[in-house]
Amino acid sequence: SHDMYTPDDGSYFFQNVWMTGQSTVIPEKNDNPLAGVSTYDLVLMSRHILGFHQLTSPYKLIAADVNCSGSISAFDMVDIRRMVLGRIEEFGCKKSWRFVLKDYVFPSEGPFSTAFPEVYSITDPVGHIMTDFIGVKLGVLGTTASGRGKSGELVLRAEDRMVRAGEQLSLEVSAEDFARIVGYQYTLEFDPTALAYNGMESMLASINEDNFGLSQLAEGKLTTSWHNLESVATAGQATPLYRLNFRALQSGR
């Protein structure tokens, strides 16, 4: 067995290894599964599943199958949502990248109709042999793993007021111009020595506890991700989203 880490351009070279018998080249990259993944990918996956806008690239279809089930379903969406919210550390696929032989021609029925080659096997090699792979970052449907496809500004409003130590408070969060929003994700930060999170109350039917990640509460971070393909608000009006409940540990603003 011989291992090699490629440089940024992905090149690799094994010398005087495959002299007799059979050898297999196995590419792997399993670090940072969250890289490049966002709520925008959930929007694209929803459009595909509901038939609004189909993913046609076999590589994008492979990227959408984050649990490696051989199909694209709501279960894949659940995995991506949990990853964005920090609830899981790996996809159901147990890997963050998959690799396909570069010269492989996918069948017309799609990439899951037959097993696509993820390794390259050589029997009794002679001379120089070269083969390339195409890497597919799981969960990234809109663009590459290093960039985003869509972005915009979402203005949130909440009341700023004084609180007393021991007081229970409910922070109502609303959004401006929410009619144009198909999805968002952000992290709300608070001082964990001054406030203790005590749950949320939805003010919009499509928002619930599944849209929040609580794994970083000890650090004062509350992650949230939401998407909806249909408008849930009236243009030009402020839209109440949810209430965040806290207990004040200290007096202050």
JSON list of C-alpha atoms in Angstrom, two decimals, residues 61-183:
[
{"chain": "A", "resi": 61, "resn": "LEU", "atom": "CA", "xyz": [-26.78, 14.72, -8.64]},
{"chain": "A", "resi": 62, "resn": "ILE", "atom": "CA", "xyz": [-23.96, 12.81, -6.96]},
{"chain": "A", "resi": 63, "resn": "ALA", "atom": "CA", "xyz": [-23.24, 15.86, -4.79]},
{"chain": "A", "resi": 64, "resn": "ALA", "atom": "CA", "xyz": [-26.90, 15.98, -3.71]},
{"chain": "A", "resi": 65, "resn": "ASP", "atom": "CA", "xyz": [-26.87, 12.36, -2.54]},
{"chain": "A", "resi": 66, "resn": "VAL", "atom": "CA", "xyz": [-25.09, 13.14, 0.72]},
{"chain": "A", "resi": 67, "resn": "ASN", "atom": "CA", "xyz": [-26.17, 9.90, 2.40]},
{"chain": "A", "resi": 68, "resn": "CYS", "atom": "CA", "xyz": [-24.98, 7.75, -0.54]},
{"chain": "A", "resi": 69, "resn": "SER", "atom": "CA", "xyz": [-28.35, 5.99, -0.84]},
{"chain": "A", "resi": 70, "resn": "GLY", "atom": "CA", "xyz": [-28.33, 6.09, -4.65]},
{"chain": "A", "resi": 71, "resn": "SER", "atom": "CA", "xyz": [-31.21, 8.57, -4.76]},
{"chain": "A", "resi": 72, "resn": "ILE", "atom": "CA", "xyz": [-32.02, 12.16, -3.82]},
{"chain": "A", "resi": 73, "resn": "SER", "atom": "CA", "xyz": [-34.70, 12.66, -1.19]},
{"chain": "A", "resi": 74, "resn": "ALA", "atom": "CA", "xyz": [-35.77, 14.64, 1.85]},
{"chain": "A", "resi": 75, "resn": "PHE", "atom": "CA", "xyz": [-33.33, 12.54, 3.89]},
{"chain": "A", "resi": 76, "resn": "ASP", "atom": "CA", "xyz": [-30.45, 14.21, 2.05]},
{"chain": "A", "resi": 77, "resn": "MET", "atom": "CA", "xyz": [-32.00, 17.60, 2.81]},
{"chain": "A", "resi": 78, "resn": "VAL", "atom": "CA", "xyz": [-32.17, 16.71, 6.51]},
{"chain": "A", "resi": 79, "resn": "ASP", "atom": "CA", "xyz": [-28.45, 15.85, 6.48]},
{"chain": "A", "resi": 80, "resn": "ILE", "atom": "CA", "xyz": [-27.52, 19.14, 4.80]},
{"chain": "A", "resi": 81, "resn": "ARG", "atom": "CA", "xyz": [-29.68, 21.16, 7.19]},
{"chain": "A", "resi": 82, "resn": "ARG", "atom": "CA", "xyz": [-28.09, 19.44, 10.20]},
{"chain": "A", "resi": 83, "resn": "MET", "atom": "CA", "xyz": [-24.63, 20.07, 8.77]},
{"chain": "A", "resi": 84, "resn": "VAL", "atom": "CA", "xyz": [-25.32, 23.79, 8.23]},
{"chain": "A", "resi": 85, "resn": "LEU", "atom": "CA", "xyz": [-26.66, 24.06, 11.78]},
{"chain": "A", "resi": 86, "resn": "GLY", "atom": "CA", "xyz": [-23.68, 22.23, 13.27]},
{"chain": "A", "resi": 87, "resn": "ARG", "atom": "CA", "xyz": [-25.75, 19.30, 14.54]},
{"chain": "A", "resi": 88, "resn": "ILE", "atom": "CA", "xyz": [-23.67, 16.64, 12.76]},
{"chain": "A", "resi": 89, "resn": "GLU", "atom": "CA", "xyz": [-19.98, 16.39, 11.93]},
{"chain": "A", "resi": 90, "resn": "GLU", "atom": "CA", "xyz": [-20.26, 14.14, 8.88]},
{"chain": "A", "resi": 91, "resn": "PHE", "atom": "CA", "xyz": [-22.81, 13.26, 6.21]},
{"chain": "A", "resi": 92, "resn": "GLY", "atom": "CA", "xyz": [-24.55, 9.89, 6.13]},
{"chain": "A", "resi": 93, "resn": "CYS", "atom": "CA", "xyz": [-22.14, 9.01, 3.31]},
{"chain": "A", "resi": 94, "resn": "LYS", "atom": "CA", "xyz": [-19.31, 9.05, 5.89]},
{"chain": "A", "resi": 95, "resn": "LYS", "atom": "CA", "xyz": [-17.20, 11.09, 3.48]},
{"chain": "A", "resi": 96, "resn": "SER", "atom": "CA", "xyz": [-17.13, 14.68, 2.21]},
{"chain": "A", "resi": 97, "resn": "TRP", "atom": "CA", "xyz": [-15.93, 14.05, -1.37]},
{"chain": "A", "resi": 98, "resn": "ARG", "atom": "CA", "xyz": [-16.57, 11.38, -3.98]},
{"chain": "A", "resi": 99, "resn": "PHE", "atom": "CA", "xyz": [-14.44, 10.77, -7.07]},
{"chain": "A", "resi": 100, "resn": "VAL", "atom": "CA", "xyz": [-15.40, 9.60, -10.56]},
{"chain": "A", "resi": 101, "resn": "LEU", "atom": "CA", "xyz": [-13.06, 8.48, -13.33]},
{"chain": "A", "resi": 102, "resn": "LYS", "atom": "CA", "xyz": [-12.76, 11.47, -15.66]},
{"chain": "A", "resi": 103, "resn": "ASP", "atom": "CA", "xyz": [-13.39, 9.56, -18.89]},
{"chain": "A", "resi": 104, "resn": "TYR", "atom": "CA", "xyz": [-16.44, 7.69, -17.54]},
{"chain": "A", "resi": 105, "resn": "VAL", "atom": "CA", "xyz": [-19.60, 8.21, -19.61]},
{"chain": "A", "resi": 106, "resn": "PHE", "atom": "CA", "xyz": [-22.73, 8.20, -17.44]},
{"chain": "A", "resi": 107, "resn": "PRO", "atom": "CA", "xyz": [-25.74, 6.21, -18.70]},
{"chain": "A", "resi": 108, "resn": "SER", "atom": "CA", "xyz": [-28.75, 8.19, -19.97]},
{"chain": "A", "resi": 109, "resn": "GLU", "atom": "CA", "xyz": [-30.79, 6.88, -17.00]},
{"chain": "A", "resi": 110, "resn": "GLY", "atom": "CA", "xyz": [-28.63, 8.92, -14.63]},
{"chain": "A", "resi": 111, "resn": "PRO", "atom": "CA", "xyz": [-25.59, 8.40, -12.39]},
{"chain": "A", "resi": 112, "resn": "PHE", "atom": "CA", "xyz": [-27.35, 6.06, -9.95]},
{"chain": "A", "resi": 113, "resn": "SER", "atom": "CA", "xyz": [-28.67, 3.52, -12.47]},
{"chain": "A", "resi": 114, "resn": "THR", "atom": "CA", "xyz": [-25.35, 1.65, -12.36]},
{"chain": "A", "resi": 115, "resn": "ALA", "atom": "CA", "xyz": [-22.36, 1.94, -10.05]},
{"chain": "A", "resi": 116, "resn": "PHE", "atom": "CA", "xyz": [-19.96, 4.58, -11.35]},
{"chain": "A", "resi": 117, "resn": "PRO", "atom": "CA", "xyz": [-16.20, 3.88, -11.07]},
{"chain": "A", "resi": 118, "resn": "GLU", "atom": "CA", "xyz": [-14.66, 5.54, -8.00]},
{"chain": "A", "resi": 119, "resn": "VAL", "atom": "CA", "xyz": [-11.34, 3.68, -8.20]},
{"chain": "A", "resi": 120, "resn": "TYR", "atom": "CA", "xyz": [-8.99, 2.65, -11.02]},
{"chain": "A", "resi": 121, "resn": "SER", "atom": "CA", "xyz": [-7.71, -0.95, -11.21]},
{"chain": "A", "resi": 122, "resn": "ILE", "atom": "CA", "xyz": [-4.68, -2.00, -13.25]},
{"chain": "A", "resi": 123, "resn": "THR", "atom": "CA", "xyz": [-3.69, -5.59, -14.06]},
{"chain": "A", "resi": 124, "resn": "ASP", "atom": "CA", "xyz": [-0.10, -6.39, -15.10]},
{"chain": "A", "resi": 125, "resn": "PRO", "atom": "CA", "xyz": [0.81, -2.81, -16.03]},
{"chain": "A", "resi": 126, "resn": "VAL", "atom": "CA", "xyz": [3.54, -2.05, -18.55]},
{"chain": "A", "resi": 127, "resn": "GLY", "atom": "CA", "xyz": [5.12, 1.37, -18.96]},
{"chain": "A", "resi": 128, "resn": "HIS", "atom": "CA", "xyz": [3.55, 4.69, -17.98]},
{"chain": "A", "resi": 129, "resn": "ILE", "atom": "CA", "xyz": [-0.15, 4.67, -17.09]},
{"chain": "A", "resi": 130, "resn": "MET", "atom": "CA", "xyz": [-2.14, 7.84, -16.48]},
{"chain": "A", "resi": 131, "resn": "THR", "atom": "CA", "xyz": [-5.67, 8.29, -15.19]},
{"chain": "A", "resi": 132, "resn": "ASP", "atom": "CA", "xyz": [-7.61, 11.27, -13.90]},
{"chain": "A", "resi": 133, "resn": "PHE", "atom": "CA", "xyz": [-10.54, 11.63, -11.50]},
{"chain": "A", "resi": 134, "resn": "ILE", "atom": "CA", "xyz": [-13.18, 14.32, -11.08]},
{"chain": "A", "resi": 135, "resn": "GLY", "atom": "CA", "xyz": [-13.77, 15.26, -7.45]},
{"chain": "A", "resi": 136, "resn": "VAL", "atom": "CA", "xyz": [-17.34, 15.93, -6.29]},
{"chain": "A", "resi": 137, "resn": "LYS", "atom": "CA", "xyz": [-17.84, 17.88, -3.03]},
{"chain": "A", "resi": 138, "resn": "LEU", "atom": "CA", "xyz": [-20.93, 16.46, -1.35]},
{"chain": "A", "resi": 139, "resn": "GLY", "atom": "CA", "xyz": [-23.67, 18.98, -0.58]},
{"chain": "A", "resi": 140, "resn": "VAL", "atom": "CA", "xyz": [-22.45, 21.69, -2.97]},
{"chain": "A", "resi": 141, "resn": "LEU", "atom": "CA", "xyz": [-25.02, 22.12, -5.76]},
{"chain": "A", "resi": 142, "resn": "GLY", "atom": "CA", "xyz": [-24.86, 25.78, -6.71]},
{"chain": "A", "resi": 143, "resn": "THR", "atom": "CA", "xyz": [-21.20, 26.43, -7.40]},
{"chain": "A", "resi": 144, "resn": "THR", "atom": "CA", "xyz": [-17.74, 25.22, -6.38]},
{"chain": "A", "resi": 145, "resn": "ALA", "atom": "CA", "xyz": [-16.73, 24.25, -2.85]},
{"chain": "A", "resi": 146, "resn": "SER", "atom": "CA", "xyz": [-14.94, 27.59, -2.44]},
{"chain": "A", "resi": 147, "resn": "GLY", "atom": "CA", "xyz": [-17.65, 30.03, -3.51]},
{"chain": "A", "resi": 148, "resn": "ARG", "atom": "CA", "xyz": [-21.35, 30.80, -3.30]},
{"chain": "A", "resi": 149, "resn": "GLY", "atom": "CA", "xyz": [-23.87, 31.30, -6.02]},
{"chain": "A", "resi": 150, "resn": "LYS", "atom": "CA", "xyz": [-26.44, 33.66, -4.49]},
{"chain": "A", "resi": 151, "resn": "SER", "atom": "CA", "xyz": [-26.29, 36.19, -1.71]},
{"chain": "A", "resi": 152, "resn": "GLY", "atom": "CA", "xyz": [-28.16, 39.27, -0.51]},
{"chain": "A", "resi": 153, "resn": "GLU", "atom": "CA", "xyz": [-28.96, 41.44, 2.47]},
{"chain": "A", "resi": 154, "resn": "LEU", "atom": "CA", "xyz": [-31.58, 40.54, 5.05]},
{"chain": "A", "resi": 155, "resn": "VAL", "atom": "CA", "xyz": [-32.40, 43.19, 7.65]},
{"chain": "A", "resi": 156, "resn": "LEU", "atom": "CA", "xyz": [-33.50, 41.86, 11.05]},
{"chain": "A", "resi": 157, "resn": "ARG", "atom": "CA", "xyz": [-35.16, 43.90, 13.78]},
{"chain": "A", "resi": 158, "resn": "ALA", "atom": "CA", "xyz": [-35.40, 43.32, 17.53]},
{"chain": "A", "resi": 159, "resn": "GLU", "atom": "CA", "xyz": [-36.15, 45.54, 20.52]},
{"chain": "A", "resi": 160, "resn": "ASP", "atom": "CA", "xyz": [-33.17, 46.81, 22.47]},
{"chain": "A", "resi": 161, "resn": "ARG", "atom": "CA", "xyz": [-34.01, 47.31, 26.15]},
{"chain": "A", "resi": 162, "resn": "MET", "atom": "CA", "xyz": [-32.74, 47.00, 29.71]},
{"chain": "A", "resi": 163, "resn": "VAL", "atom": "CA", "xyz": [-33.14, 43.75, 31.64]},
{"chain": "A", "resi": 164, "resn": "ARG", "atom": "CA", "xyz": [-32.68, 42.79, 35.29]},
{"chain": "A", "resi": 165, "resn": "ALA", "atom": "CA", "xyz": [-30.79, 39.78, 36.60]},
{"chain": "A", "resi": 166, "resn": "GLY", "atom": "CA", "xyz": [-33.20, 36.84, 36.92]},
{"chain": "A", "resi": 167, "resn": "GLU", "atom": "CA", "xyz": [-35.72, 38.34, 34.48]},
{"chain": "A", "resi": 168, "resn": "GLN", "atom": "CA", "xyz": [-37.32, 36.15, 31.82]},
{"chain": "A", "resi": 169, "resn": "LEU", "atom": "CA", "xyz": [-37.36, 37.93, 28.48]},
{"chain": "A", "resi": 170, "resn": "SER", "atom": "CA", "xyz": [-38.70, 37.21, 25.02]},
{"chain": "A", "resi": 171, "resn": "LEU", "atom": "CA", "xyz": [-36.88, 38.74, 22.07]},
{"chain": "A", "resi": 172, "resn": "GLU", "atom": "CA", "xyz": [-39.11, 39.10, 19.01]},
{"chain": "A", "resi": 173, "resn": "VAL", "atom": "CA", "xyz": [-37.19, 38.99, 15.72]},
{"chain": "A", "resi": 174, "resn": "SER", "atom": "CA", "xyz": [-38.74, 40.37, 12.54]},
{"chain": "A", "resi": 175, "resn": "ALA", "atom": "CA", "xyz": [-37.45, 40.83, 9.00]},
{"chain": "A", "resi": 176, "resn": "GLU", "atom": "CA", "xyz": [-37.85, 43.59, 6.45]},
{"chain": "A", "resi": 177, "resn": "ASP", "atom": "CA", "xyz": [-38.75, 42.92, 2.80]},
{"chain": "A", "resi": 178, "resn": "PHE", "atom": "CA", "xyz": [-39.08, 39.21, 3.58]},
{"chain": "A", "resi": 179, "resn": "ALA", "atom": "CA", "xyz": [-41.30, 38.52, 0.54]},
{"chain": "A", "resi": 180, "resn": "ARG", "atom": "CA", "xyz": [-38.21, 38.29, -1.68]},
{"chain": "A", "resi": 181, "resn": "ILE", "atom": "CA", "xyz": [-36.33, 35.84, 0.56]},
{"chain": "A", "resi": 182, "resn": "VAL", "atom": "CA", "xyz": [-36.21, 32.15, -0.44]},
{"chain": "A", "resi": 183, "resn": "GLY", "atom": "CA", "xyz": [-33.68, 31.15, 2.21]}
]
